[in-house]
Short mmCIF file of C-alpha atoms in Angstrom, two decimals:
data_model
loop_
_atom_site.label_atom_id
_atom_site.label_comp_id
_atom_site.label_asym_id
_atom_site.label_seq_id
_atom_site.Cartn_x
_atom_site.Cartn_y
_atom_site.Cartn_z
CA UNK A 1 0.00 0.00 0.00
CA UNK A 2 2.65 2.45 0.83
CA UNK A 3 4.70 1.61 -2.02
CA UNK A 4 1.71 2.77 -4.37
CA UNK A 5 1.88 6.30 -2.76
CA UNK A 6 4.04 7.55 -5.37
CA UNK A 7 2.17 6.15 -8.30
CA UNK A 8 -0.99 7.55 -6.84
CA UNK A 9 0.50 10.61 -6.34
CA UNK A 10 1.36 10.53 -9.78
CA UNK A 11 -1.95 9.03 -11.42
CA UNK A 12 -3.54 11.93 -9.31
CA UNK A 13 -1.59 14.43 -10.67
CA UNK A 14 -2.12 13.37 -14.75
CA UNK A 15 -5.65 12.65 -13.91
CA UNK A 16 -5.57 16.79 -12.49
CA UNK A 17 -4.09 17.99 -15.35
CA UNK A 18 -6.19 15.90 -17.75
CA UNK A 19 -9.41 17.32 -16.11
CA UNK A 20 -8.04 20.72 -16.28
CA UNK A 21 -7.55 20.66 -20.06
CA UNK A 22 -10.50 19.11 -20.43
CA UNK A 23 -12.60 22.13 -18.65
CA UNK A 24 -10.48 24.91 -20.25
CA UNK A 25 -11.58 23.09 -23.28
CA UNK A 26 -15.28 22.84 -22.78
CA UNK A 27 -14.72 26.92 -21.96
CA UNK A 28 -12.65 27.76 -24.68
CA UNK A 29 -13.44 30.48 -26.92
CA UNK A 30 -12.50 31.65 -30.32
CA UNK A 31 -13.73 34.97 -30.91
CA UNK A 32 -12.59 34.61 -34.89
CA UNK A 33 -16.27 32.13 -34.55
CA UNK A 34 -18.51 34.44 -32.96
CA UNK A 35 -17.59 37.82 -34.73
CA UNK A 36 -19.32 36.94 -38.12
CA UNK A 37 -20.82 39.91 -39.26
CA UNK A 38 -19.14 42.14 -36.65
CA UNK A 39 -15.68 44.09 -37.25
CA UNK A 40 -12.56 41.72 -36.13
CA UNK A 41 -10.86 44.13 -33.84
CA UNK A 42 -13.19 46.87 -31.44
CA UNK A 43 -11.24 49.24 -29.00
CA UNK A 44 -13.91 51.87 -27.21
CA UNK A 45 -11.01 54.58 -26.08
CA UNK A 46 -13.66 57.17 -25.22
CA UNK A 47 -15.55 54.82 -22.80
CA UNK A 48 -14.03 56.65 -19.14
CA UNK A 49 -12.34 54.72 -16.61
CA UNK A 50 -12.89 54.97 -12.97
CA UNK A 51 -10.01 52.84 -10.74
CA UNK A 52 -11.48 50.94 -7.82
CA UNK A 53 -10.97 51.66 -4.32
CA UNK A 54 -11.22 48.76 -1.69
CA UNK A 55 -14.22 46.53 -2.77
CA UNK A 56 -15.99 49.21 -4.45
CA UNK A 57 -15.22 48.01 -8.07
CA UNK A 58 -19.42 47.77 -8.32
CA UNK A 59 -19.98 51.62 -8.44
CA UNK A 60 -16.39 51.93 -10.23
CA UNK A 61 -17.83 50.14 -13.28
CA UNK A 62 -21.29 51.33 -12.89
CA UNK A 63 -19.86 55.09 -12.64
CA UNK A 64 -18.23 53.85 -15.78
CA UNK A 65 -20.61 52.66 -18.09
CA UNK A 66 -23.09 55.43 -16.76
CA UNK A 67 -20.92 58.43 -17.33
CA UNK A 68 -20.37 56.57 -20.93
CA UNK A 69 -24.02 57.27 -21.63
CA UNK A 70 -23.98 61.10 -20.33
CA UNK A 71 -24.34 60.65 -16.95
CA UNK A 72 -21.74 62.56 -14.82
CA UNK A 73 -21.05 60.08 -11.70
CA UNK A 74 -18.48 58.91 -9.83
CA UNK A 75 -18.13 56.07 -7.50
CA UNK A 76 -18.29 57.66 -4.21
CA UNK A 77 -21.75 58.96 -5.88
CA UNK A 78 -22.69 55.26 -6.64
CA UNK A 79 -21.27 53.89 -3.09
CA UNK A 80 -24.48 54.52 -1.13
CA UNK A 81 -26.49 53.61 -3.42
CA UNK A 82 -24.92 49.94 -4.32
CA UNK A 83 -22.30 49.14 -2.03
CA UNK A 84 -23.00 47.18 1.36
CA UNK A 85 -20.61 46.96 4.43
CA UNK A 86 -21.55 43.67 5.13
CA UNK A 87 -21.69 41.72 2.28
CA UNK A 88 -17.98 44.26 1.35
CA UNK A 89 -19.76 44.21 -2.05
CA UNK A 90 -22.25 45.42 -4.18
CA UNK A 91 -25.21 43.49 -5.56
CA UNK A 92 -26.44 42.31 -9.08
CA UNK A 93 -29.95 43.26 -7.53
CA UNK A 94 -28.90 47.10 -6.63
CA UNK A 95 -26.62 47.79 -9.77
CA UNK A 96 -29.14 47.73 -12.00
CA UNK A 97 -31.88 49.22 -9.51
CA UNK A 98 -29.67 52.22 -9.02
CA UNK A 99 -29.16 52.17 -12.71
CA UNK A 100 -32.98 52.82 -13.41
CA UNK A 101 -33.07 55.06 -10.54
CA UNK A 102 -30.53 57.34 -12.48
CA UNK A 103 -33.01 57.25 -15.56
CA UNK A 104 -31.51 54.07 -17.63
CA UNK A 105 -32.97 50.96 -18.60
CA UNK A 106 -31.11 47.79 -17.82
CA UNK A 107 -31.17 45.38 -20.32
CA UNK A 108 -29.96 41.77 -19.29
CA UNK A 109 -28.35 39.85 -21.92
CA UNK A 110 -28.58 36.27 -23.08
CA UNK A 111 -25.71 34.58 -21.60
CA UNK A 112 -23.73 34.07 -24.82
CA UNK A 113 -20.19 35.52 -25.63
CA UNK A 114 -21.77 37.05 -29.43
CA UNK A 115 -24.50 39.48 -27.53
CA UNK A 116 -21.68 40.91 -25.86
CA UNK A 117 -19.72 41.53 -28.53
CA UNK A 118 -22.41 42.83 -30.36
CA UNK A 119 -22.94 45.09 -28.02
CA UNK A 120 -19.34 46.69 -27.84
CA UNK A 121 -19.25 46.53 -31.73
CA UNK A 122 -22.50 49.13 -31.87
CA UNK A 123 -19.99 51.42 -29.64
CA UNK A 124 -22.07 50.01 -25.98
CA UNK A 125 -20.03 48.91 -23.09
CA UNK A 126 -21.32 45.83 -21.29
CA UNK A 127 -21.15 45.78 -17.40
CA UNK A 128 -20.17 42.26 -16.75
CA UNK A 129 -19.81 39.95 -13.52
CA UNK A 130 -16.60 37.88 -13.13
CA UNK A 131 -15.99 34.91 -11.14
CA UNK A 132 -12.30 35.40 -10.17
CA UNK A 133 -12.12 32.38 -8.00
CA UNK A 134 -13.35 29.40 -8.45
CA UNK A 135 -16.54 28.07 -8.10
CA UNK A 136 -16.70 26.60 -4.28
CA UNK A 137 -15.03 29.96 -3.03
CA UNK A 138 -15.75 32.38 -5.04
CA UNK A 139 -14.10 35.97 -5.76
CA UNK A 140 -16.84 38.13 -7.48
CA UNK A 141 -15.91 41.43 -9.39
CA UNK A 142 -17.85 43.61 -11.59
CA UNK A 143 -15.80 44.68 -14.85
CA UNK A 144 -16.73 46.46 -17.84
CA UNK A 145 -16.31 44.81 -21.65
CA UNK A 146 -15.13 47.39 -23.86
CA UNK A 147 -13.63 45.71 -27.02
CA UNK A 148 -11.98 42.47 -28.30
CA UNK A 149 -9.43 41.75 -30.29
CA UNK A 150 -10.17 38.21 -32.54
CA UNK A 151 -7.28 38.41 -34.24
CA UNK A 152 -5.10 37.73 -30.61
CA UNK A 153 -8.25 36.58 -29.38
CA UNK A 154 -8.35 38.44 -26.30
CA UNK A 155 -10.68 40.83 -24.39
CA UNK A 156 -10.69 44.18 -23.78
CA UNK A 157 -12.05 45.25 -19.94
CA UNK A 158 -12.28 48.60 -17.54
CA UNK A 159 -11.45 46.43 -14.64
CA UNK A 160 -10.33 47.54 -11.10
CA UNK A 161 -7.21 49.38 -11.31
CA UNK A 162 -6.64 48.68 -14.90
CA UNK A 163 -7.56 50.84 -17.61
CA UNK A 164 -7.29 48.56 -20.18
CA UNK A 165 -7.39 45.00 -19.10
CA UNK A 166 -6.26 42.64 -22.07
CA UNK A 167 -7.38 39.17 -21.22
CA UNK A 168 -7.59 36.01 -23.16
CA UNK A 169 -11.15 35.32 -24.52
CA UNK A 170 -10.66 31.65 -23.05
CA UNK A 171 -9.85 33.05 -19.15
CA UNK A 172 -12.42 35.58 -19.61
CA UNK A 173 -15.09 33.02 -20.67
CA UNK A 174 -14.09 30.86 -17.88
CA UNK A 175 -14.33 33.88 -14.81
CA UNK A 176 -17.40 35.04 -16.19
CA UNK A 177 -18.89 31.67 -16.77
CA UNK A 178 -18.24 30.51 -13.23
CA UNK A 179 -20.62 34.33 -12.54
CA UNK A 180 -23.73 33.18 -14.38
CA UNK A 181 -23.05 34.41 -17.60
CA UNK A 182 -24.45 37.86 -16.50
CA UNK A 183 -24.19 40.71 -18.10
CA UNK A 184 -25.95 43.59 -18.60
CA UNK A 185 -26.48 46.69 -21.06
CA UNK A 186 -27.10 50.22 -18.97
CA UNK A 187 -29.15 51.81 -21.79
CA UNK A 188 -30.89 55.68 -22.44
CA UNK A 189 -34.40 55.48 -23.59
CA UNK A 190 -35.45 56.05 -27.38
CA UNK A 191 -32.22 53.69 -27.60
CA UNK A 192 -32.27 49.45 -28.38
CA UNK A 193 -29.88 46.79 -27.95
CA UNK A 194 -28.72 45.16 -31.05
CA UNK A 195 -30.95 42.41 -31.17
CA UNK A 196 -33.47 42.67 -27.89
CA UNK A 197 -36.06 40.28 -26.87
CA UNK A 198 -39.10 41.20 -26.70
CA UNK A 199 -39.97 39.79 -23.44
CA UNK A 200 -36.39 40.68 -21.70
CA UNK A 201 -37.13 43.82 -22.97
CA UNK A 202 -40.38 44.27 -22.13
CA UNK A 203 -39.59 42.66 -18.50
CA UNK A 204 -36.61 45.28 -18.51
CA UNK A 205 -38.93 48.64 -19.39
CA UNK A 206 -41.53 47.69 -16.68
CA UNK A 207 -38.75 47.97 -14.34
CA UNK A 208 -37.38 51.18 -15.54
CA UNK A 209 -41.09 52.54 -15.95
CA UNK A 210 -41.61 51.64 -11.61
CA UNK A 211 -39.16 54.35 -10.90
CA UNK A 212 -39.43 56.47 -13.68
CA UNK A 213 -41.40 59.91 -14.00
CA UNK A 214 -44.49 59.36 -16.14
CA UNK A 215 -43.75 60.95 -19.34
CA UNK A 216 -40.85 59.72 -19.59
CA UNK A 217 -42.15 55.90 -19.04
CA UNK A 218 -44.84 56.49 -21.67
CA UNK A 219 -42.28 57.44 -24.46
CA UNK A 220 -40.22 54.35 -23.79
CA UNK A 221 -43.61 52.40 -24.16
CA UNK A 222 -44.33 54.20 -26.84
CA UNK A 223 -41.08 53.12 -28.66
CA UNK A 224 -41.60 49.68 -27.44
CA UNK A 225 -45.05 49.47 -29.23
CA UNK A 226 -43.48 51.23 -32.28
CA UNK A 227 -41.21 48.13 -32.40
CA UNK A 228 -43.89 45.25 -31.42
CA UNK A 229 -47.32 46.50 -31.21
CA UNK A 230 -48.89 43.27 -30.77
CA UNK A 231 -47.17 43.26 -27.36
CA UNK A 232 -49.87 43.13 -24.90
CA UNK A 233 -47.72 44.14 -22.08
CA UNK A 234 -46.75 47.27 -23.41
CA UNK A 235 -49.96 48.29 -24.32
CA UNK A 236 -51.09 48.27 -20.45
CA UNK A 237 -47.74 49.72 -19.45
CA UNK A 238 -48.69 52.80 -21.75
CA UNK A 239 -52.26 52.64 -20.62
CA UNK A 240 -50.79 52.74 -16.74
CA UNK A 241 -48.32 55.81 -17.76
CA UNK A 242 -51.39 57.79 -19.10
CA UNK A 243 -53.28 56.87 -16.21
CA UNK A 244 -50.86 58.37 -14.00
CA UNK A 245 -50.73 61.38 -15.82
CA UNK A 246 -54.36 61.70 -15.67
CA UNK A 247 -55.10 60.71 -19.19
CA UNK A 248 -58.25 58.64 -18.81
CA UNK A 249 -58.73 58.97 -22.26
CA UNK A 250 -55.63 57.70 -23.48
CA UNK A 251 -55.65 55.07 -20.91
CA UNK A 252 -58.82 53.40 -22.17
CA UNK A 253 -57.77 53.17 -25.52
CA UNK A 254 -54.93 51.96 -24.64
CA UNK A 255 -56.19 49.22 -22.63
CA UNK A 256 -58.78 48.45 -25.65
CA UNK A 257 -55.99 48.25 -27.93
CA UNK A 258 -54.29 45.24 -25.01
CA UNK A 259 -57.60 43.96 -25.18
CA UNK A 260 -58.43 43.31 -28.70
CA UNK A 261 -55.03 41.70 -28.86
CA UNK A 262 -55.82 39.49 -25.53
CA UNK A 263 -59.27 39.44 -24.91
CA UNK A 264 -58.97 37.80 -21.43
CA UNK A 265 -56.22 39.90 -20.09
CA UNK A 266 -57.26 39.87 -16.78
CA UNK A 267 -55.03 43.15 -15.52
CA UNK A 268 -56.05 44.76 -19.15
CA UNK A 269 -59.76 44.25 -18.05
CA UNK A 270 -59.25 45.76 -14.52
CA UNK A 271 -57.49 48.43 -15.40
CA UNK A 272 -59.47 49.23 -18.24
CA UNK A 273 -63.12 48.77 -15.55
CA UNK A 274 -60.97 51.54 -13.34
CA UNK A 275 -60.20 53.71 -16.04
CA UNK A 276 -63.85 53.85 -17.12
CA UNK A 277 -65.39 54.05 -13.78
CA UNK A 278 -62.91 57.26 -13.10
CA UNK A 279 -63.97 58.96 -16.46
CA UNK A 280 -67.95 58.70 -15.37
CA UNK A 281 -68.50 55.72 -16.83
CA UNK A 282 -69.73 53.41 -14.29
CA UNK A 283 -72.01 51.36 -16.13
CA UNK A 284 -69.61 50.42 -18.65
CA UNK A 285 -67.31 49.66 -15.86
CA UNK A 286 -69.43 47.06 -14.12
CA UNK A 287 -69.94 44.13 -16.52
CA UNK A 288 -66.06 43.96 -16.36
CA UNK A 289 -65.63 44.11 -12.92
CA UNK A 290 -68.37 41.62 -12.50
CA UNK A 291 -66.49 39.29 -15.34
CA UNK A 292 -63.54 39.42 -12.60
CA UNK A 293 -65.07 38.84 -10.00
CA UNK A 294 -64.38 35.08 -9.69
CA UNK A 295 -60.71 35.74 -10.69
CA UNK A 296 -57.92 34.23 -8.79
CA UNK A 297 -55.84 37.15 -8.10
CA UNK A 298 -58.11 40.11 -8.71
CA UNK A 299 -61.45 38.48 -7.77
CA UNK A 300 -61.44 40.01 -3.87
CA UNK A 301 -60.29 43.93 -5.50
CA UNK A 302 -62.80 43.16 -8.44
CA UNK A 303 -65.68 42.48 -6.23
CA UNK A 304 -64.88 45.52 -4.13
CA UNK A 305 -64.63 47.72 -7.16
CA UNK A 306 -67.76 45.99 -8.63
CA UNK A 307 -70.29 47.02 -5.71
CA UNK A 308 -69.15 50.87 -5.88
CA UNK A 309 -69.16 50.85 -9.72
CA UNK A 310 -72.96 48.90 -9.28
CA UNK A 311 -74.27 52.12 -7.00
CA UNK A 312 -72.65 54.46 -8.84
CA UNK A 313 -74.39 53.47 -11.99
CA UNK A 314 -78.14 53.33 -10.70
CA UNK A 315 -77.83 56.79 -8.96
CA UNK A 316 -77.14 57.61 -12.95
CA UNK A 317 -80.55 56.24 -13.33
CA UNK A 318 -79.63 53.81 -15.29
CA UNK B 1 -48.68 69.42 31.37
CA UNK B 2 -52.31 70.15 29.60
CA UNK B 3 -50.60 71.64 26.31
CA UNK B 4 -48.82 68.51 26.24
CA UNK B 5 -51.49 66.51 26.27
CA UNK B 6 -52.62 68.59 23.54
CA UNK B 7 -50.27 67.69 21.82
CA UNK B 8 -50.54 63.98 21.66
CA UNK B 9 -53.99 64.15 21.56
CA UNK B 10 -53.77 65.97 18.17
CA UNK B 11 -51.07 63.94 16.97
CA UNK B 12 -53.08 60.75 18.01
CA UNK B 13 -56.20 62.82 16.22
CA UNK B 14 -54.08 63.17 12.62
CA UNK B 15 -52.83 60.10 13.08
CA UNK B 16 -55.86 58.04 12.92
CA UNK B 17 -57.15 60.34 10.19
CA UNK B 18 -54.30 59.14 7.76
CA UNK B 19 -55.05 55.69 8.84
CA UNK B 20 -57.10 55.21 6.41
CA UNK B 21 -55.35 56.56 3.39
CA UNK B 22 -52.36 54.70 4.11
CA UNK B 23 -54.29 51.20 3.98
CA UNK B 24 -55.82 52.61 1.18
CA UNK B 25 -52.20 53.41 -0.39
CA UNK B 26 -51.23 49.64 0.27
CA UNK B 27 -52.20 48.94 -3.01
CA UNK B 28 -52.54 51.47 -5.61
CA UNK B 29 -55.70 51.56 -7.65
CA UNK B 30 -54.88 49.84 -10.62
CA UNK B 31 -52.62 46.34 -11.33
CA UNK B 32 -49.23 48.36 -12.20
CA UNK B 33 -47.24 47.06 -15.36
CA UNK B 34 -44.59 45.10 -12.94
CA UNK B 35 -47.34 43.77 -10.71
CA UNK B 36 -48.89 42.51 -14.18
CA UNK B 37 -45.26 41.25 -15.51
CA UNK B 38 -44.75 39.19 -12.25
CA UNK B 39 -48.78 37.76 -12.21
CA UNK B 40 -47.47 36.63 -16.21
CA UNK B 41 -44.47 34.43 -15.06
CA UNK B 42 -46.81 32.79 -12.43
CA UNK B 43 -46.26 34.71 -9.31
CA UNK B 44 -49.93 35.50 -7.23
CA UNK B 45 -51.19 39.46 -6.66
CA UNK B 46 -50.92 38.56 -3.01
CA UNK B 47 -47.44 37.49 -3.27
CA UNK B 48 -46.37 40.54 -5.31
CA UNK B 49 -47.77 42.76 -2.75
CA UNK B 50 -46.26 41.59 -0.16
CA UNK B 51 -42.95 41.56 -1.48
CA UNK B 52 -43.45 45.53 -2.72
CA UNK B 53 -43.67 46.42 1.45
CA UNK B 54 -39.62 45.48 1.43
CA UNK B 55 -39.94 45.61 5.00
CA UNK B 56 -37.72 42.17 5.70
CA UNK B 57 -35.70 43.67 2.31
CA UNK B 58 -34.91 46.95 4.43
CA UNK B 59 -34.43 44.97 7.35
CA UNK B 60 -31.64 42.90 5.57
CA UNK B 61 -29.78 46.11 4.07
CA UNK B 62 -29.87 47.49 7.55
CA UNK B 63 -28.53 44.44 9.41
CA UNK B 64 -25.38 44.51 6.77
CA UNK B 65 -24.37 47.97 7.51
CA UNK B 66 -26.73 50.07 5.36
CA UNK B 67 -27.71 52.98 6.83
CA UNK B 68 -31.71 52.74 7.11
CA UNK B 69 -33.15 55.17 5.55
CA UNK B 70 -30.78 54.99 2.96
CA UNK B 71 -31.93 51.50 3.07
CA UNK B 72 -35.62 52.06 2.52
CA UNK B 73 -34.47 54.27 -0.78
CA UNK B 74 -32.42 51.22 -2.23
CA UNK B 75 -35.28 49.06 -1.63
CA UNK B 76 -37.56 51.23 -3.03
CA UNK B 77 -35.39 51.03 -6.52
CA UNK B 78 -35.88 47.16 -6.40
CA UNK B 79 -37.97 45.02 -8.61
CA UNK B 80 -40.72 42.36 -7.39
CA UNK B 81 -38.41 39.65 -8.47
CA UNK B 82 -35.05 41.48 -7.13
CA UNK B 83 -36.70 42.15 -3.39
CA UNK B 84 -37.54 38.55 -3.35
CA UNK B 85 -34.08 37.23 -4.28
CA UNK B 86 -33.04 40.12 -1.45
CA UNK B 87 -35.38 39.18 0.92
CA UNK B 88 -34.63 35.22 0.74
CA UNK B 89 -31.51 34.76 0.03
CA UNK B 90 -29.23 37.62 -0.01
CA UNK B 91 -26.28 35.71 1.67
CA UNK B 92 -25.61 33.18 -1.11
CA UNK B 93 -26.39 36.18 -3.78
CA UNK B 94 -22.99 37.19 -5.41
CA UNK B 95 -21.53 40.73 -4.39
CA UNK B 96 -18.31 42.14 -6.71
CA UNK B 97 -16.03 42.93 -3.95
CA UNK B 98 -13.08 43.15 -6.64
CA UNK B 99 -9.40 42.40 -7.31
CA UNK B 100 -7.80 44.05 -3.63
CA UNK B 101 -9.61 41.36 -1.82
CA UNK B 102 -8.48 38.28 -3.84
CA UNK B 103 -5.18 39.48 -3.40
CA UNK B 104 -5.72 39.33 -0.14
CA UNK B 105 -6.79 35.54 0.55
CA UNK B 106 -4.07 34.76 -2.14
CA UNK B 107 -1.93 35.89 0.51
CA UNK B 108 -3.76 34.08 3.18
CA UNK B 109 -3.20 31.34 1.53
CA UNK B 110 0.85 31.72 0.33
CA UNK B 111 1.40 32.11 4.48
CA UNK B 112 -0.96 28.73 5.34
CA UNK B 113 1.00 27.45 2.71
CA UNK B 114 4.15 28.53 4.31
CA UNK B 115 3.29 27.74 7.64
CA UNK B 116 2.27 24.42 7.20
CA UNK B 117 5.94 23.63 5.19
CA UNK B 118 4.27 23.38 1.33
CA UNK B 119 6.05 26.49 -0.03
CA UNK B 120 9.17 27.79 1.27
CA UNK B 121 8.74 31.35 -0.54
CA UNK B 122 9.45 33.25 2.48
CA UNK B 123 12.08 31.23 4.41
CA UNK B 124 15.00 30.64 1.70
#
C-alpha cells in the first residue's frame, strides 16, 4: 500500500491535469467564430475609466458605463447607493436598480459571448460579472467589456485598477462563466440593444417605468409598441403611464388596444373597468368588474370595485 | 402638562385620520405594469404585494451595515423579483467585492501554505 503512494500521487496528478484541459476546453473560446458579421478588432477609447478603491469596483464600473451614456457620476456617488458593508460588495440586484433610478434601462443579456460583442461593436459597453475564483469559493468582481481583439483573441475590460485589461477570450469566458453568464447593457431610452427580446425587454422597461417619471415611461412604451405593437404588455404599461398622468382617455384606448389583442387579459380588463369608472363611466365599468369577479388574483379587488361601480351606476338612473 | 397633552392628543387625532389613506395606499388603484409582468411568469397578486412592502428587504440592508433610511431608498429602486431574491436569500447572492480582496486571501493562503511547510517562498 505504501509503495503505491508515489504512483498515486502521480496518477492523481495526470488525472488533475487531464481534467483541467479538459474544462479549459469545454470553456474555450475563439472569438474569430462568434464575430461573423461584426468588425474583427473593437477598442472603445472614449468609454471613461474609474479605478477601484477597496471593494468598491461595483460603483467603479457602474460610474463607468453610466458616465459613458452622459451621466456625470463617480463612485463615491454610486457607493451609497450599491455598495453594502456587510456583504464588502455590491449586488447584481442594486446595480441595476440604481441604474434605473438614475433614468436608464437595464437590459440583461442572453448569456452568450456574441451578444456581448455585439454590443461593444454598436460602440455600448457591457457591465459584466466575473468569477475570479473558483466556483466553491468564489471571488466576485464587476468589470466592464469594452472591445476584443479576434485576431489575438483576447478581451478588452475597464477592470479595477486597470484601464485597459487585455485578457484572453478563453480566461475571460471561464471567470465570467463561473458568474452566471451575466451581463448587462445600462441603456438611455429612445435607444435598443442590437438584437433585444421582446420579453427581456419588455420585462426590462416595466422595471425602468416603476421608478421612472411618467412621461418619460410612456415614451419608452411608446417606442416599445413602435417596435412590437402586438405586445400586450406594453400596451397596459402605456395605458398605466397615461393613467398616472391623468389621461383617462388615453388610458382606455390603450387598454382596448391590449384587449383586442388578448381578450382575457385579466389586468387589461381591470385596469381598463378603473379607467372607465374614473372617467364617469360606471355602467360600462361594471360588466367587467363583474367578469372578474371570480378571478384568482383580482377576484377580492374586483368584487370591491364591482359594488361601488354597481351604486354608482343606478344613482345615474340607469 | 395640559398643552402637552394637547399635543398627543392631536397627533393621536391626525394620526388616525391618515389611517385610512395609508391602507388605502397599500395597493394602488390599478394592477401596475410590474405587478402585471410578475402575475405573467406565475407569481400571485398577493405574493407581489407583499414583497413591494420590502420591510424584511430593508431589514436585511440594515442588518449589513446600510444605513436605514438609505436603506428604505435602495429598496424602493428594487424590482418584485429582485426584493424577493433580497429578501430570501441575499447571503448566497454574489456581491463584486473586486481584485484588492483576492489578493488578499491569495496571501492568506501563500502564508498557510508557508506555515504548514508546502512552499518555502518566504524562508529561503
Amino acid at each position: 500500500m505504501r509503495g503505491n503512494t508515489g504512483t498515486s500521487r502521480l496518477s492523481r496528478l495526470v488525472l488533475f491535469c487531464v481534467s483541467a484541459s479538459v474544462l479549459a476546453g469545454c470553456a474555450g473560446l475563439r472569438l474569430a467564430d462568434e464575430t461573423a458579421g461584426l468588425p474583427t478588432a473593437v477598442n472603445l477609447e472614449t468609454v471613461p475609466f474609474h479605478p477601484q478603491t477597496e471593494f468598491h469596483c461595483g460603483p467603479a464600473a457602474l460610474a463607468t458605463v453610466l458616465e459613458h451614456g452622459g451621466l456625470e457620476m463617480t463612485p463615491n456617488d454610486l457607493a451609497e447607493r450599491v455598495y453594502t458593508p456587510g456583504l464588502r460588495g455590491s449586488l447584481q440586484a442594486e446595480m441595476v436598480a440604481t441604474a434605473r433610478a438614475k433614468g436608464r434601462i437595464a437590459y440583461r443579456l442572453p448569456g452568450e459571448p456574441r451578444s456581448i460583442l455585439a454590443e461593444v461593436a454598436a460602440g455600448r459597453p457591457v457591465l459584466v460579472l466575473e468569477n475570479l475564483g473558483l466556483e466553491s469559493i468564489p471571488y466576485w468582481h464587476y468589470a466592464v467589456v469594452v472591445g476584443y481583439d479576434s485576431g489575438g483573441n483576447i478581451m478588452l475590460l475597464r477592470s479595477g485598477e486597470e484601464r485597459e485589461q487585455r485578457v484572453s477570450a478563453g480566461r475571460w469566458l471561464r471567470r465570467w462563466d463561473r458568474a452566471g453568464r451575466w451581463a448587462m447593457l445600462i441603456i438611455e431610452p429612445g435607444q435598443w440593444p442590437v438584437d433585444p427580446d421582446p420579453d427581456r425587454w419588455i420585462a426590462a422597461v416595466a422595471d425602468f417605468d416603476a421608478v421612472a417619471d411618467a412621461p418619460e415611461a410612456a415614451r419608452v412604451w411608446q417606442q416599445t409598441l413602435e417596435r412590437w405593437p402586438d405586445a400586450p404588455l406594453a400596451w397596459l404599461g402605456l395605458g398605466n403611464t397615461e393613467f398616472a398622468l391623468g389621461n383617462l382617455e388615453e388610458a382606455v384606448r390603450a387598454y382596448r388596444r391590449l384587449l383586442a389583442l388578448d381578450p382575457d387579459h385579466a389586468s387589461g380588463r381591470f385596469n381598463l373597468a378603473v379607467a372607465l369608472d374614473r372617467s364617469g363611466r360606471p355602467c360600462d365599468a361594471l360588466p367587467l368588474f363583474e367578469a372578474l369577479a371570480s378571478h384568482e388574483s383580482l377576484g377580492e379587488r374586483a368584487s370591491k370595485r364591482r359594488e361601488h361601480s354597481a351604486q354608482a351606476c343606478s344613482n345615474l338612473g340607469r | 402638562m395640559i398643552r402637552k397633552l394637547e399635543k398627543v392628543l392631536c397627533a393621536a387625532l391626525l394620526g388616525l385620520c391618515l389611517l385610512p389613506l395609508i391602507s388605502f395606499g397599500a395597493h394602488a388603484e390599478i394592477i401596475s405594469t410590474q405587478e402585471a409582468v410578475a402575475m405573467e411568469s406565475g407569481q400571485s397578486l398577493a405574493q407581489v404585494e407583499t414583497w413591494l412592502q420590502r420591510d424584511d428587504v430593508v431589514a436585511e440592508l440594515a442588518a449589513l451595515g446600510v444605513d436605514p433610511d438609505l436603506a428604505r431608498i435602495r429598496a424602493e429602486a428594487l424590482s418584485p423579483a429582485e426584493l424577493d431574491e433580497l429578501a430570501h436569500r441575499i447571503d448566497e447572492m454574489p456581491a463584486g467585492a473586486g481584485v484588492i480582496e483576492v489578493l488578499g486571501i491569495t496571501f492568506l493562503v501563500l502564508i498557510i501554505l508557508e506555515i504548514v511547510g508546502v512552499t518555502n517562498i518566504f524562508n529561503r
